[in-house]
């Protein structure tokens, strides 16, 4: 169930958004893809084809492994992450 909020700071967006995920099944790569699909072309200008997105902890800038789940990455309730062009 998507009952775990993350705060998303997507590069090029004017503000942060809250995204609800299932921490046990949603991967970090899926967080980036979902945010991209929801924001690009709406509040963020289109990105060049093939743009790689990197998810990083907002607090320390450490990149997170795309293949790990949100829970396995150790993210906590309402933690902020930055999604940047890599």
CSV table of N, CA and C in Angstrom, one decimal:
chain,number,residue,atom,x,y,z
A,1,UNK,N,0.8,-1.2,0.0
A,1,UNK,CA,0.0,0.0,0.0
A,1,UNK,C,0.9,1.2,0.0
A,2,UNK,N,0.5,2.2,-0.8
A,2,UNK,CA,1.3,3.5,-0.9
A,2,UNK,C,0.9,4.4,0.2
A,3,UNK,N,1.6,4.1,1.4
A,3,UNK,CA,1.2,4.9,2.6
A,3,UNK,C,2.4,5.5,3.2
A,4,UNK,N,3.5,5.7,2.5
A,4,UNK,CA,4.8,6.2,3.0
A,4,UNK,C,5.1,7.4,2.2
A,5,UNK,N,5.1,8.6,2.8
A,5,UNK,CA,5.4,9.8,2.1
A,5,UNK,C,6.9,10.1,2.0
A,6,UNK,N,7.3,10.5,0.8
A,6,UNK,CA,8.7,11.1,0.6
A,6,UNK,C,8.5,12.5,0.1
A,7,UNK,N,9.4,13.4,0.4
A,7,UNK,CA,9.4,14.7,-0.1
A,7,UNK,C,10.4,14.8,-1.3
A,8,UNK,N,9.9,15.1,-2.4
A,8,UNK,CA,10.6,15.1,-3.7
A,8,UNK,C,11.0,16.5,-4.1
A,9,UNK,N,12.3,16.7,-4.3
A,9,UNK,CA,12.9,17.9,-4.8
A,9,UNK,C,13.4,17.6,-6.2
A,10,UNK,N,12.6,17.8,-7.3
A,10,UNK,CA,13.0,17.5,-8.6
A,10,UNK,C,13.7,18.6,-9.3
A,11,UNK,N,14.9,18.4,-9.8
A,11,UNK,CA,15.7,19.5,-10.4
A,11,UNK,C,14.9,20.2,-11.5
A,12,UNK,N,14.8,21.5,-11.4
A,12,UNK,CA,14.0,22.3,-12.3
A,12,UNK,C,12.6,22.7,-11.8
A,13,UNK,N,12.2,22.0,-10.8
A,13,UNK,CA,10.8,22.3,-10.2
A,13,UNK,C,10.9,23.5,-9.3
A,14,UNK,N,9.8,24.2,-9.1
A,14,UNK,CA,9.8,25.4,-8.3
A,14,UNK,C,9.7,25.1,-6.8
A,15,UNK,N,9.3,23.9,-6.5
A,15,UNK,CA,9.1,23.6,-5.1
A,15,UNK,C,9.1,22.1,-4.9
A,16,UNK,N,9.0,21.7,-3.6
A,16,UNK,CA,9.0,20.2,-3.3
A,16,UNK,C,7.6,19.7,-3.4
A,17,UNK,N,7.5,18.4,-3.6
A,17,UNK,CA,6.3,17.7,-3.7
A,17,UNK,C,6.3,16.5,-2.8
A,18,UNK,N,5.1,16.0,-2.4
A,18,UNK,CA,5.1,14.8,-1.5
A,18,UNK,C,4.6,13.7,-2.4
A,19,UNK,N,5.3,12.6,-2.4
A,19,UNK,CA,5.0,11.4,-3.2
A,19,UNK,C,4.7,10.2,-2.2
A,20,UNK,N,3.6,9.6,-2.4
A,20,UNK,CA,3.3,8.4,-1.6
A,20,UNK,C,3.8,7.1,-2.3
A,21,UNK,N,4.5,6.3,-1.5
A,21,UNK,CA,5.1,5.1,-2.0
A,21,UNK,C,4.9,3.9,-1.1
A,22,UNK,N,5.1,2.7,-1.6
A,22,UNK,CA,5.1,1.5,-0.7
A,22,UNK,C,6.6,1.3,-0.4
A,23,UNK,N,7.1,1.5,0.8
A,23,UNK,CA,8.5,1.4,1.0
A,23,UNK,C,9.1,0.0,0.8
A,24,UNK,N,8.3,-1.0,0.9
A,24,UNK,CA,8.7,-2.4,0.8
A,24,UNK,C,8.8,-2.9,-0.7
A,25,UNK,N,8.1,-2.2,-1.6
A,25,UNK,CA,8.1,-2.7,-3.0
A,25,UNK,C,8.6,-1.6,-4.0
A,26,UNK,N,8.5,-0.4,-3.6
A,26,UNK,CA,9.0,0.7,-4.6
A,26,UNK,C,10.5,0.9,-4.5
A,27,UNK,N,11.1,0.8,-5.7
A,27,UNK,CA,12.6,1.0,-5.7
A,27,UNK,C,12.9,2.5,-5.9
A,28,UNK,N,14.1,2.8,-5.6
A,28,UNK,CA,14.6,4.2,-5.8
A,28,UNK,C,14.5,4.6,-7.3
A,29,UNK,N,14.8,3.7,-8.2
A,29,UNK,CA,14.6,3.9,-9.6
A,29,UNK,C,13.2,4.2,-10.0
A,30,UNK,N,12.2,3.5,-9.3
A,30,UNK,CA,10.8,3.8,-9.6
A,30,UNK,C,10.4,5.2,-9.0
A,31,UNK,N,11.0,5.6,-7.9
A,31,UNK,CA,10.7,6.9,-7.4
A,31,UNK,C,11.1,7.9,-8.4
A,32,UNK,N,12.3,7.8,-9.0
A,32,UNK,CA,12.7,8.7,-10.1
A,32,UNK,C,11.8,8.7,-11.3
A,33,UNK,N,11.4,7.5,-11.7
A,33,UNK,CA,10.5,7.4,-12.9
A,33,UNK,C,9.2,8.0,-12.6
A,34,UNK,N,8.6,7.7,-11.5
A,34,UNK,CA,7.2,8.2,-11.2
A,34,UNK,C,7.3,9.7,-11.1
A,35,UNK,N,8.3,10.3,-10.4
A,35,UNK,CA,8.4,11.7,-10.3
A,35,UNK,C,8.6,12.3,-11.7
A,36,UNK,N,9.4,11.7,-12.5
A,36,UNK,CA,9.6,12.2,-13.9
A,36,UNK,C,8.3,12.2,-14.7
A,37,UNK,N,7.5,11.1,-14.6
A,37,UNK,CA,6.3,11.0,-15.3
A,37,UNK,C,5.2,12.0,-14.9
A,38,UNK,N,5.2,12.3,-13.6
A,38,UNK,CA,4.3,13.3,-13.0
A,38,UNK,C,4.6,14.7,-13.2
A,39,UNK,N,5.9,15.0,-13.3
A,39,UNK,CA,6.3,16.4,-13.3
A,39,UNK,C,6.9,17.0,-14.6
A,40,UNK,N,7.6,16.2,-15.3
A,40,UNK,CA,8.2,16.7,-16.6
A,40,UNK,C,7.1,16.9,-17.6
A,41,UNK,N,7.2,18.1,-18.2
A,41,UNK,CA,6.2,18.5,-19.2
A,41,UNK,C,5.0,19.2,-18.5
A,42,UNK,N,4.9,19.2,-17.2
A,42,UNK,CA,3.8,19.9,-16.4
A,42,UNK,C,4.4,21.1,-15.7
A,43,UNK,N,5.3,20.8,-14.7
A,43,UNK,CA,6.0,21.9,-14.0
A,43,UNK,C,7.5,22.0,-14.2
A,44,UNK,N,8.0,21.0,-15.0
A,44,UNK,CA,9.4,21.0,-15.3
A,44,UNK,C,9.5,20.9,-16.8
A,45,UNK,N,10.4,21.7,-17.4
A,45,UNK,CA,10.5,21.6,-18.9
A,45,UNK,C,11.0,20.2,-19.3
A,46,UNK,N,10.6,19.8,-20.5
A,46,UNK,CA,11.0,18.5,-21.0
A,46,UNK,C,12.5,18.3,-21.0
A,47,UNK,N,12.9,17.1,-20.7
A,47,UNK,CA,14.3,16.7,-20.6
A,47,UNK,C,14.8,16.1,-21.9
A,48,UNK,N,16.0,16.2,-22.3
A,48,UNK,CA,16.5,15.5,-23.5
A,48,UNK,C,16.3,14.0,-23.3
A,49,UNK,N,16.0,13.3,-24.5
A,49,UNK,CA,15.9,11.9,-24.4
A,49,UNK,C,17.1,11.2,-23.8
A,50,UNK,N,16.9,10.2,-23.0
A,50,UNK,CA,18.0,9.5,-22.4
A,50,UNK,C,18.6,10.1,-21.2
A,51,UNK,N,18.0,11.2,-20.7
A,51,UNK,CA,18.5,11.9,-19.5
A,51,UNK,C,18.5,10.9,-18.3
A,52,UNK,N,19.6,10.7,-17.7
A,52,UNK,CA,19.6,9.8,-16.5
A,52,UNK,C,19.3,10.6,-15.3
A,53,UNK,N,18.4,10.0,-14.4
A,53,UNK,CA,18.1,10.7,-13.2
A,53,UNK,C,18.8,10.0,-12.0
A,54,UNK,N,19.2,10.8,-11.1
A,54,UNK,CA,19.9,10.3,-9.9
A,54,UNK,C,19.1,10.8,-8.7
A,55,UNK,N,18.8,9.8,-7.7
A,55,UNK,CA,18.1,10.2,-6.5
A,55,UNK,C,19.2,10.3,-5.4
A,56,UNK,N,19.2,11.4,-4.7
A,56,UNK,CA,20.2,11.6,-3.6
A,56,UNK,C,19.4,12.1,-2.4
A,57,UNK,N,20.0,11.7,-1.2
A,57,UNK,CA,19.5,12.2,0.1
A,57,UNK,C,19.6,13.7,0.1
A,58,UNK,N,18.6,14.4,0.5
A,58,UNK,CA,18.7,15.9,0.5
A,58,UNK,C,19.6,16.4,1.6
A,59,UNK,N,19.7,15.6,2.7
A,59,UNK,CA,20.6,16.1,3.8
A,59,UNK,C,22.0,16.0,3.6
A,60,UNK,N,22.5,15.0,2.8
A,60,UNK,CA,24.0,14.9,2.6
A,60,UNK,C,24.4,14.7,1.1
A,61,UNK,N,23.4,14.7,0.2
A,61,UNK,CA,23.8,14.6,-1.2
A,61,UNK,C,24.3,13.2,-1.7
A,62,UNK,N,24.2,12.2,-0.8
A,62,UNK,CA,24.6,10.8,-1.1
A,62,UNK,C,23.7,10.2,-2.1
A,63,UNK,N,24.2,9.7,-3.3
A,63,UNK,CA,23.3,9.1,-4.3
A,63,UNK,C,22.8,7.7,-3.7
A,64,UNK,N,21.6,7.4,-4.1
A,64,UNK,CA,21.0,6.1,-3.6
A,64,UNK,C,21.0,5.1,-4.7
A,65,UNK,N,21.1,3.9,-4.4
A,65,UNK,CA,21.1,2.8,-5.4
A,65,UNK,C,19.7,2.6,-6.0
A,66,UNK,N,19.6,2.7,-7.3
A,66,UNK,CA,18.3,2.6,-8.0
A,66,UNK,C,17.6,1.3,-7.8
A,67,UNK,N,18.4,0.2,-7.5
A,67,UNK,CA,17.8,-1.1,-7.4
A,67,UNK,C,17.2,-1.4,-6.0
A,68,UNK,N,17.6,-0.6,-5.0
A,68,UNK,CA,17.1,-0.8,-3.6
A,68,UNK,C,15.7,-0.3,-3.5
A,69,UNK,N,15.0,-1.0,-2.6
A,69,UNK,CA,13.7,-0.4,-2.2
A,69,UNK,C,13.9,0.8,-1.3
A,70,UNK,N,12.8,1.6,-1.2
A,70,UNK,CA,12.8,2.7,-0.3
A,70,UNK,C,13.2,2.3,1.1
A,71,UNK,N,12.7,1.2,1.6
A,71,UNK,CA,13.0,0.7,3.0
A,71,UNK,C,14.4,0.3,3.0
A,72,UNK,N,14.9,-0.5,2.0
A,72,UNK,CA,16.3,-1.0,2.1
A,72,UNK,C,17.3,0.2,2.0
A,73,UNK,N,16.9,1.3,1.3
A,73,UNK,CA,17.8,2.4,1.2
A,73,UNK,C,17.8,3.2,2.6
A,74,UNK,N,17.0,2.8,3.5
A,74,UNK,CA,17.0,3.5,4.8
A,74,UNK,C,16.3,4.8,4.9
A,75,UNK,N,15.4,5.1,3.9
A,75,UNK,CA,14.7,6.4,4.0
A,75,UNK,C,13.7,6.3,5.0
A,76,UNK,N,13.4,7.5,5.7
A,76,UNK,CA,12.5,7.5,6.8
A,76,UNK,C,11.3,8.4,6.3
A,77,UNK,N,10.2,8.2,7.1
A,77,UNK,CA,8.9,8.9,6.9
A,77,UNK,C,9.2,10.4,6.6
A,78,UNK,N,8.7,10.9,5.5
A,78,UNK,CA,8.8,12.3,5.1
A,78,UNK,C,10.2,12.8,4.8
A,79,UNK,N,11.1,11.8,4.6
A,79,UNK,CA,12.5,12.2,4.2
A,79,UNK,C,12.5,12.9,2.9
A,80,UNK,N,13.3,13.9,2.7
A,80,UNK,CA,13.5,14.7,1.5
A,80,UNK,C,14.6,14.0,0.6
A,81,UNK,N,14.3,13.9,-0.7
A,81,UNK,CA,15.3,13.4,-1.6
A,81,UNK,C,15.3,14.4,-2.8
A,82,UNK,N,16.5,14.5,-3.4
A,82,UNK,CA,16.7,15.3,-4.6
A,82,UNK,C,16.8,14.4,-5.8
A,83,UNK,N,16.1,14.7,-6.8
A,83,UNK,CA,16.2,14.0,-8.1
A,83,UNK,C,16.8,14.9,-9.1
A,84,UNK,N,18.0,14.6,-9.5
A,84,UNK,CA,18.8,15.4,-10.3
A,84,UNK,C,19.2,14.7,-11.6
A,85,UNK,N,19.6,15.5,-12.6
A,85,UNK,CA,20.0,15.0,-13.9
A,85,UNK,C,21.5,14.5,-13.7
A,86,UNK,N,21.7,13.2,-14.0
A,86,UNK,CA,23.0,12.6,-13.8
A,86,UNK,C,23.9,12.5,-15.0
